mmCIF file of C-alpha atoms in Angstrom:
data_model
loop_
_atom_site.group_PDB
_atom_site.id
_atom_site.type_symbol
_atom_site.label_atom_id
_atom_site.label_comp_id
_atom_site.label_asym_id
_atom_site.label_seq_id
_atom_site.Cartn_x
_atom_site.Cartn_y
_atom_site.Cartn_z
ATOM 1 C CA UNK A 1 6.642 -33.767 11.904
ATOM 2 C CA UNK A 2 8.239 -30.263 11.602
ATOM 3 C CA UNK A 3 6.863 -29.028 8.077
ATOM 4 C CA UNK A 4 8.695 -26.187 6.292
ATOM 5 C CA UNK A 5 7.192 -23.010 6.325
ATOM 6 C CA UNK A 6 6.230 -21.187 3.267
ATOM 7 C CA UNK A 7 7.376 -17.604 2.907
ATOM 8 C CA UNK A 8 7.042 -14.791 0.758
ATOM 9 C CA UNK A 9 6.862 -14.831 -2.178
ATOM 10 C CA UNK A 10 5.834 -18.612 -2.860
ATOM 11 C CA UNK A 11 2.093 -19.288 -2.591
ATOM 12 C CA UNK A 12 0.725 -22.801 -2.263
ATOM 13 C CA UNK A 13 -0.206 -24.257 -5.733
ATOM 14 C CA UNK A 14 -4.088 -25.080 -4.356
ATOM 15 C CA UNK A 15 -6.996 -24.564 -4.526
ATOM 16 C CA UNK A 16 -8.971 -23.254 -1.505
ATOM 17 C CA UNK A 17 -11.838 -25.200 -0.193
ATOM 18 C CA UNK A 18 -10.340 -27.192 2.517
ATOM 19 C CA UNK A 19 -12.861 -27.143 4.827
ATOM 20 C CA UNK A 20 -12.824 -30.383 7.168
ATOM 21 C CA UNK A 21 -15.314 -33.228 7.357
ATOM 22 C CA UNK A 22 -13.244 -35.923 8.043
ATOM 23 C CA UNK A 23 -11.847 -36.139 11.763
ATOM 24 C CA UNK A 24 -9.560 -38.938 11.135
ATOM 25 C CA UNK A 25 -5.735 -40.016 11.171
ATOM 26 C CA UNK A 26 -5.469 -37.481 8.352
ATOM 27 C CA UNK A 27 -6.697 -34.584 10.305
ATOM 28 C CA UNK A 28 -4.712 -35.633 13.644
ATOM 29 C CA UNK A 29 -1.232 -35.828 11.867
ATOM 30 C CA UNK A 30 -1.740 -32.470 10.402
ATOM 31 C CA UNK A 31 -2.766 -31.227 13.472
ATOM 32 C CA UNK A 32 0.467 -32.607 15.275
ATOM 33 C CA UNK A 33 2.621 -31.391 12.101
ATOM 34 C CA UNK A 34 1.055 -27.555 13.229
ATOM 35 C CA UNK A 35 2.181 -28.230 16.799
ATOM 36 C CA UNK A 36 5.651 -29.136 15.819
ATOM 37 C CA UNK A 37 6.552 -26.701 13.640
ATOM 38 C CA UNK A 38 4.779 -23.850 15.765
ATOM 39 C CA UNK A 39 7.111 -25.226 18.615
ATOM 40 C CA UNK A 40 10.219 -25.920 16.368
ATOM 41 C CA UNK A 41 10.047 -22.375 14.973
ATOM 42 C CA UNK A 42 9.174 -20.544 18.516
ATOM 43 C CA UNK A 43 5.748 -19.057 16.845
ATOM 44 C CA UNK A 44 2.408 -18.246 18.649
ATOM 45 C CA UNK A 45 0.294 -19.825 15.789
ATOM 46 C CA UNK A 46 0.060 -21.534 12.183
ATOM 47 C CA UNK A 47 -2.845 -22.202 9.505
ATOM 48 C CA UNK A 48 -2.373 -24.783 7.602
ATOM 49 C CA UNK A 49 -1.795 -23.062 4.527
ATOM 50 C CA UNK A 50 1.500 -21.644 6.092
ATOM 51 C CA UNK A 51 2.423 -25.326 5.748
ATOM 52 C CA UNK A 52 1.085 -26.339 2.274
ATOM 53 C CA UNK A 53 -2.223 -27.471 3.447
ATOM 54 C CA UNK A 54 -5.650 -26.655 1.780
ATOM 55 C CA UNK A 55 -7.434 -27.596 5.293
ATOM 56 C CA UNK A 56 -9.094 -24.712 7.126
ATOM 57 C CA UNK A 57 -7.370 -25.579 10.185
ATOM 58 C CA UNK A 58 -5.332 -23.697 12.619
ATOM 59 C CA UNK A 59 -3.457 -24.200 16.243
ATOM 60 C CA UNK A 60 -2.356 -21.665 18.607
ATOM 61 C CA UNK A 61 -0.140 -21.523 21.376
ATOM 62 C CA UNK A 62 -1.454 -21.127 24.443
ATOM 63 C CA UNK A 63 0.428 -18.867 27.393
ATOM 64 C CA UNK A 64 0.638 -22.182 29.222
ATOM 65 C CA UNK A 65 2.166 -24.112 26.792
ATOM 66 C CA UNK A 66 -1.129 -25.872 25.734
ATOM 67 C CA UNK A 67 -2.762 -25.647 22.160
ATOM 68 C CA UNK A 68 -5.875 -24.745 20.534
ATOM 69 C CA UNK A 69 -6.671 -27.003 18.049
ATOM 70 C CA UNK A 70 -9.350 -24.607 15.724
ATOM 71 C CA UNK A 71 -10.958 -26.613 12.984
ATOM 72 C CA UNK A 72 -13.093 -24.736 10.031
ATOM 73 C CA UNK A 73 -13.004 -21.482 12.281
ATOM 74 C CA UNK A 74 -15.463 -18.375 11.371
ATOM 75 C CA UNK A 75 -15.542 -15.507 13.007
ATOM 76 C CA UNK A 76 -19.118 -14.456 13.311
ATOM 77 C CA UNK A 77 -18.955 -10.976 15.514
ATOM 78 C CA UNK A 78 -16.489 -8.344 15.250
ATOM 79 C CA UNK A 79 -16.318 -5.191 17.590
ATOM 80 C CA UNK A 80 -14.429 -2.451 17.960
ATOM 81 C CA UNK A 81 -11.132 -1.617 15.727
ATOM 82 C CA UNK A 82 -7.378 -1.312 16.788
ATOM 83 C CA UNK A 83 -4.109 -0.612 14.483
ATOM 84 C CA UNK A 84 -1.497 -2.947 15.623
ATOM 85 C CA UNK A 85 1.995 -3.751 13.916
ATOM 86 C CA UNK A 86 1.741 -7.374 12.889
ATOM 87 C CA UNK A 87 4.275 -9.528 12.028
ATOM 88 C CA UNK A 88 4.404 -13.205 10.615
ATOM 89 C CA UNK A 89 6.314 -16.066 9.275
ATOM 90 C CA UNK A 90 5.281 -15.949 6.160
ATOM 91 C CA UNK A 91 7.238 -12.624 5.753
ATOM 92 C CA UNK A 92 10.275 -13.350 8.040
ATOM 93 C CA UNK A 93 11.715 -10.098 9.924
ATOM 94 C CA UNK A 94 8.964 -7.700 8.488
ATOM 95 C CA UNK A 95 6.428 -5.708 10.095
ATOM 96 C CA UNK A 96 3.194 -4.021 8.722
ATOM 97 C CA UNK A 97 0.477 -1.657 10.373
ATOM 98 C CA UNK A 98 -3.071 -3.183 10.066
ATOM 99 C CA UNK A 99 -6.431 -2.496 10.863
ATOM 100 C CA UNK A 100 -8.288 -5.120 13.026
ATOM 101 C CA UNK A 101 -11.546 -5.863 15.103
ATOM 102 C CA UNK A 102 -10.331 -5.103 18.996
ATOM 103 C CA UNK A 103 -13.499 -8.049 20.262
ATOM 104 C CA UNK A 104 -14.114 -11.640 18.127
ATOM 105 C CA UNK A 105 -16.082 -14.334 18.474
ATOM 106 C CA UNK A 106 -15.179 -17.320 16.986
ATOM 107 C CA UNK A 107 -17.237 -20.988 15.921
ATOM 108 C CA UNK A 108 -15.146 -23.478 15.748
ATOM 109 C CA UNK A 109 -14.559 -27.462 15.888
ATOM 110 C CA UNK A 110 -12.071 -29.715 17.853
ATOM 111 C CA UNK A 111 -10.828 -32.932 16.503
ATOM 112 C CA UNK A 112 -13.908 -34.745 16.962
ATOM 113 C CA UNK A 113 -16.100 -32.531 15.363
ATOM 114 C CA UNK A 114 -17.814 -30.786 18.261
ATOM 115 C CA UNK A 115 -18.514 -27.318 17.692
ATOM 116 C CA UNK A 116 -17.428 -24.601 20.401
ATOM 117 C CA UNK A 117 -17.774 -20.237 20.647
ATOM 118 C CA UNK A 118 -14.340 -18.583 21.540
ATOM 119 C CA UNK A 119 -14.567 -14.656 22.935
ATOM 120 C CA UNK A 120 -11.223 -13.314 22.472
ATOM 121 C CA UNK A 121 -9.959 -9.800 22.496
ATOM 122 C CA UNK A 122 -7.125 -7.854 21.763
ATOM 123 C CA UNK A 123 -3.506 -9.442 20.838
ATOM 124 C CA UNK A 124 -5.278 -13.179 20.741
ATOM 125 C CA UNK A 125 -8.028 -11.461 18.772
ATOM 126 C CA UNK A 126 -5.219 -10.332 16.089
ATOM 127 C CA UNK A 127 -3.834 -13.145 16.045
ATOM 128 C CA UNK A 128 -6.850 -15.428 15.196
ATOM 129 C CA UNK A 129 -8.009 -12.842 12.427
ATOM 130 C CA UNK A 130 -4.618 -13.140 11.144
ATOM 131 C CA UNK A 131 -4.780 -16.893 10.602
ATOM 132 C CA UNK A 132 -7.965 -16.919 9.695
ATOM 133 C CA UNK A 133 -6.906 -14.381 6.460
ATOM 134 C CA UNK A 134 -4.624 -17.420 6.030
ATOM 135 C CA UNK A 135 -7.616 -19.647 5.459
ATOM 136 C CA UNK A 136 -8.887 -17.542 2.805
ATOM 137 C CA UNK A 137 -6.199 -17.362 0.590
ATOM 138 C CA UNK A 138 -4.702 -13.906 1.794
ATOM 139 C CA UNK A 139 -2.217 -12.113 4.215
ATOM 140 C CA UNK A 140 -2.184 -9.394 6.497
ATOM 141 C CA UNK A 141 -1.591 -7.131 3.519
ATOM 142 C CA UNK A 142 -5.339 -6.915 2.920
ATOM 143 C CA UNK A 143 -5.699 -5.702 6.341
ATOM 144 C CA UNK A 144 -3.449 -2.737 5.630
ATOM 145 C CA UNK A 145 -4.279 0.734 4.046
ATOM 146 C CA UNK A 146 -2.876 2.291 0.668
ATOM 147 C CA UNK A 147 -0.025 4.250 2.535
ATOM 148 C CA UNK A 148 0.637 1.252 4.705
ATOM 149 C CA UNK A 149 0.655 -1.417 2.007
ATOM 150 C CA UNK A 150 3.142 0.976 0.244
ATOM 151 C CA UNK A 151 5.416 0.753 3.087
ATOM 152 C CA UNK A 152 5.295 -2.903 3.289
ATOM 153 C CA UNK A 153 5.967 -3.103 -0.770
ATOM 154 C CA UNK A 154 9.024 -1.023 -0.051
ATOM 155 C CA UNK A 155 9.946 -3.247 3.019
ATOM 156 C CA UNK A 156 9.701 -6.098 0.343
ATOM 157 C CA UNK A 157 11.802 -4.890 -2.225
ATOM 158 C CA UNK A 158 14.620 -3.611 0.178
ATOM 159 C CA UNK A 159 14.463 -6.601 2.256
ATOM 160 C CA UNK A 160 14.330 -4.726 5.854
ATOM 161 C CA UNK A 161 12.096 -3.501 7.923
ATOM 162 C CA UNK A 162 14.252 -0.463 8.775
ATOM 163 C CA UNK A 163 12.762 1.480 5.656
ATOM 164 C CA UNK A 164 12.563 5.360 6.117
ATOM 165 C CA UNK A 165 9.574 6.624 5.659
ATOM 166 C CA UNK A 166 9.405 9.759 3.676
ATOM 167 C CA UNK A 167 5.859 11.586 3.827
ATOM 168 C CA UNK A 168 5.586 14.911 2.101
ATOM 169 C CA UNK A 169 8.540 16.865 1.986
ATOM 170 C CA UNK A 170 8.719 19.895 4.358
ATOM 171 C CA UNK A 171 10.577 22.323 2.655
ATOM 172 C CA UNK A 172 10.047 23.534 -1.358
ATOM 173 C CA UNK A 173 11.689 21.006 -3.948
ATOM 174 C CA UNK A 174 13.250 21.611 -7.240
ATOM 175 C CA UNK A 175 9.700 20.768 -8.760
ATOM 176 C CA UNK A 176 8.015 23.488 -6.437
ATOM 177 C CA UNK A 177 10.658 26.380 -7.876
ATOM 178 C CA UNK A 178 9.548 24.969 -11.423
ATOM 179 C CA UNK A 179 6.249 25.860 -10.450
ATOM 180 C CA UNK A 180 6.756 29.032 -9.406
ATOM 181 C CA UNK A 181 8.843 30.109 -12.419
ATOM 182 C CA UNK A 182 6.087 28.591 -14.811
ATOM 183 C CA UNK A 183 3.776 30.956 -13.153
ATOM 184 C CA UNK A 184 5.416 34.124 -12.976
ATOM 185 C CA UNK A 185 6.467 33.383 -16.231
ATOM 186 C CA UNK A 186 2.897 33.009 -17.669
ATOM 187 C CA UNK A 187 2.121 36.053 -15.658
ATOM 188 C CA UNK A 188 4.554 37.825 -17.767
ATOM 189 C CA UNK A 189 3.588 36.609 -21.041
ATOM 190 C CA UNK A 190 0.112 37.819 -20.141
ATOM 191 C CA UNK A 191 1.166 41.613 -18.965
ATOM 192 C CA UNK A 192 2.775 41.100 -22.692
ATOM 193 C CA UNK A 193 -0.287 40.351 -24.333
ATOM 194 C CA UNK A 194 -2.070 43.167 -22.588
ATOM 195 C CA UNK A 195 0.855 45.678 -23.349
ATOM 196 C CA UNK A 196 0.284 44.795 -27.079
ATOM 197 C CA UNK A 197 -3.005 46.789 -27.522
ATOM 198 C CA UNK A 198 -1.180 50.101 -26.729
ATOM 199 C CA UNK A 199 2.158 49.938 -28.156
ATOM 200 C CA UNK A 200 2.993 50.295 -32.065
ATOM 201 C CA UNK A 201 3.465 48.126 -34.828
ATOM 202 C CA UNK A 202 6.969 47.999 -34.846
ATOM 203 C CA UNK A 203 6.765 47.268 -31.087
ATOM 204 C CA UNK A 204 4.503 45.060 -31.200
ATOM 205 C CA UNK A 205 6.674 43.038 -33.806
ATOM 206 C CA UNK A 206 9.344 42.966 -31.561
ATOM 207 C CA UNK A 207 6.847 42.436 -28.419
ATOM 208 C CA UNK A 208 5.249 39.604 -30.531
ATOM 209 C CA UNK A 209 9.017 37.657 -30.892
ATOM 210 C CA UNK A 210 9.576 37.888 -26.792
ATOM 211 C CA UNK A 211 6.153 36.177 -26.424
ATOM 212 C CA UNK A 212 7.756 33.875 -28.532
ATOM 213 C CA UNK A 213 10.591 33.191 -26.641
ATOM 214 C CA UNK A 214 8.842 33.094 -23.203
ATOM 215 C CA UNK A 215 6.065 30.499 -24.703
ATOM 216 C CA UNK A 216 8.985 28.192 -25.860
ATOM 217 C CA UNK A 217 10.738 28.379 -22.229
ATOM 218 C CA UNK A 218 7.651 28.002 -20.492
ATOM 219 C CA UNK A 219 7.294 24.971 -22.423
ATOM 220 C CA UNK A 220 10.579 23.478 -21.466
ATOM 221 C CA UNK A 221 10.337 24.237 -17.872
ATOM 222 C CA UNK A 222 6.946 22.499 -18.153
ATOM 223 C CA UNK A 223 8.258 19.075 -19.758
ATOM 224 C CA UNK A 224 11.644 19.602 -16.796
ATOM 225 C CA UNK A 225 8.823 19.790 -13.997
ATOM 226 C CA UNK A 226 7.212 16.466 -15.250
ATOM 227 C CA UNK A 227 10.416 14.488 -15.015
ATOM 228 C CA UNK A 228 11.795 16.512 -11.738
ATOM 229 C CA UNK A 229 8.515 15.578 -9.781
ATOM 230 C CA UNK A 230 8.297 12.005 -11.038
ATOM 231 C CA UNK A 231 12.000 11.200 -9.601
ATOM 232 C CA UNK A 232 10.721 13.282 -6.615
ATOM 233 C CA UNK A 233 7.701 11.385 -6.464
ATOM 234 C CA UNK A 234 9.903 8.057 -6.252
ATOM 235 C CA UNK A 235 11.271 9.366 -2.627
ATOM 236 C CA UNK A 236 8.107 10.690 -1.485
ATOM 237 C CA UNK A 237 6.370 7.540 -2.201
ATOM 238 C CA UNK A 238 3.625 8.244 0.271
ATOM 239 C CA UNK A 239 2.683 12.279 -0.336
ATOM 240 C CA UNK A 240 -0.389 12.062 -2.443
ATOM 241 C CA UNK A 241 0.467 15.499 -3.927
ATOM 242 C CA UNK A 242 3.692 13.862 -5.061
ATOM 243 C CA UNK A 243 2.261 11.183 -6.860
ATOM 244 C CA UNK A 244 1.886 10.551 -10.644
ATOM 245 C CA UNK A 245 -1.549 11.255 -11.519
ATOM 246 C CA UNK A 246 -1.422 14.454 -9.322
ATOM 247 C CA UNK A 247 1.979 15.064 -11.514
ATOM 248 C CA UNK A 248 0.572 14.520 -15.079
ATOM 249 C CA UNK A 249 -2.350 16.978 -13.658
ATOM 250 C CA UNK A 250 -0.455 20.284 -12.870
ATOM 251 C CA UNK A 251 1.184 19.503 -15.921
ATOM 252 C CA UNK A 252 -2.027 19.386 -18.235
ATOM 253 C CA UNK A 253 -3.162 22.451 -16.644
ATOM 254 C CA UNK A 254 0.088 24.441 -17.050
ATOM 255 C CA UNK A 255 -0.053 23.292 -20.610
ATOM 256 C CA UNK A 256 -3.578 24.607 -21.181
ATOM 257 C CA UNK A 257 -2.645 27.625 -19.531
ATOM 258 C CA UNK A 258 0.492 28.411 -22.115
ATOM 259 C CA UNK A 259 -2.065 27.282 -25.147
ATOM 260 C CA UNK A 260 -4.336 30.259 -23.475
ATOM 261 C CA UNK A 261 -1.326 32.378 -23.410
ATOM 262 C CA UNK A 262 -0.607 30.845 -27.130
ATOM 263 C CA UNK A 263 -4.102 31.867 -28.429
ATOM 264 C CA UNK A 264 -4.005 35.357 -26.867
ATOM 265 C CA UNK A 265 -0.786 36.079 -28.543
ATOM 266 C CA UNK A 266 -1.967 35.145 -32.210
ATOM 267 C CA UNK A 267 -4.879 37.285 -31.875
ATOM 268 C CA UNK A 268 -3.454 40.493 -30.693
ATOM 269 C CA UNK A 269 -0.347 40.085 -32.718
#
């Protein structure tokens, strides 16, 4: 019977410890319910789960039309590593960037229980780790990095895979400028607070007010960069130096650099 297929984002409501020990009429219908939907559906493979089933069970589409009936599969050597673009039915018309073992070798049992070793390499080896993350509980997101699994969530929300990726930006942003005038800035209010040794009272009143002036815009342009880099940061959602902790950090430190500035002033003026 041709089963529906879950998707994204609905998870079965089950608990996972479905491993087989019965190999009866139970086993054989699911078994034929795998074949039919793999076949109805034009897919390579299913795990039970991707049907609603707790069972650790999986069937595979052979290149010559036959199937592989995998029953309480482990993998129990891994070799090698490849990074191949996956997809799967469980997130219809997206694609993600994994990391996988290139060599496998696999224990599993047929319908009547017998236990048999599979070798497999390359795009079958994929695709058996893939359904056997199924088994567990999980999808090919665990399989992906932090940049990659980024991607994907962005694939997710936007519904496509045709997402733009945006790595760090190439040329200076608004938030870089900010920067820069924070700096010179600060650089200015310290030549000030040097200049105030020499100079007289009376300029050192009126040197004392600019200091003023240039702490209070230095303080605005800080609390503008933190707002300008977090929008910036929601484009470049994969340059670590655009990110928010990185943010709130240049921040801190140009804050504790104008409370330097702040101190300085007090005691020279």
């Amino acid at each position: 019977m041709i089963k529906p297929i879950i998707q994204y984002p609905t998870t079965p409501s089950k608990a996972f410890d479905g491993v087989v020990r019965h190999y009866d009429e139970a086993l054989y219908t699911l078994l034929q319910d795998l074949k039919d939907t793999i076949e109805a559906n034009n897919l390579e493979a299913l795990a039970a789960y991707q049907i609603g089933s707790a069972y650790t069970v999986c069937v595979i589409k052979k290149e010559n039309g036959d199937f592989l009936e995998c029953i309480n599969p482990i993998i129990i050597t891994k070799e090698g590593t490849l990074t191949p673009t996956e997809k799967t039915a469980y997130f219809p018309n997206l694609t993600g960037k994994t990391k996988r073992y290139q060599k496998i070798k696999l224990t599993y049992e047929d319908r009547t229980g017998k236990q048999h070793f599979l070798t497999a390499e390359d795009d079958l080896a994929i695709l058996i780790q893939r359904k056997t993350d199924y088994l567990l509980g999980a999808d090919f997101r665990m399989r992906m990095n932090e940049e990659e699994r980024n991607i994907f969530q962005t694939k997710l929300e936007n519904h496509t895979d045709a997402v733009l990726v945006e790595s760090c930006p190439t040329k200076p942003t608004l938030s870089t400028y900010l920067l820069q005038t924070i700096t010179v800035t600060l650089i200015i209010g310290a030549i000030g607070v040097v200049v105030g040794f020499f100079v007289s009272d009376t300029l050192a009143l009126s040197l004392s007010q600019i200091e003023n002036y240039i702490m209070l815009f230095v303080f605005l342009l800080i609390i503008i960069y933190f707002f300008v880099a977090k929008i910036e940061g929601k484009k470049y959602t994969h340059c670590t130096s655009c990110q928010i902790g990185n943010i709130f950090g240049t921040a801190l430190i140009q804050m504790i650099r104008l409370s330097l500035l702040g101190v300085a002033n007090y005691f020279v003026f």
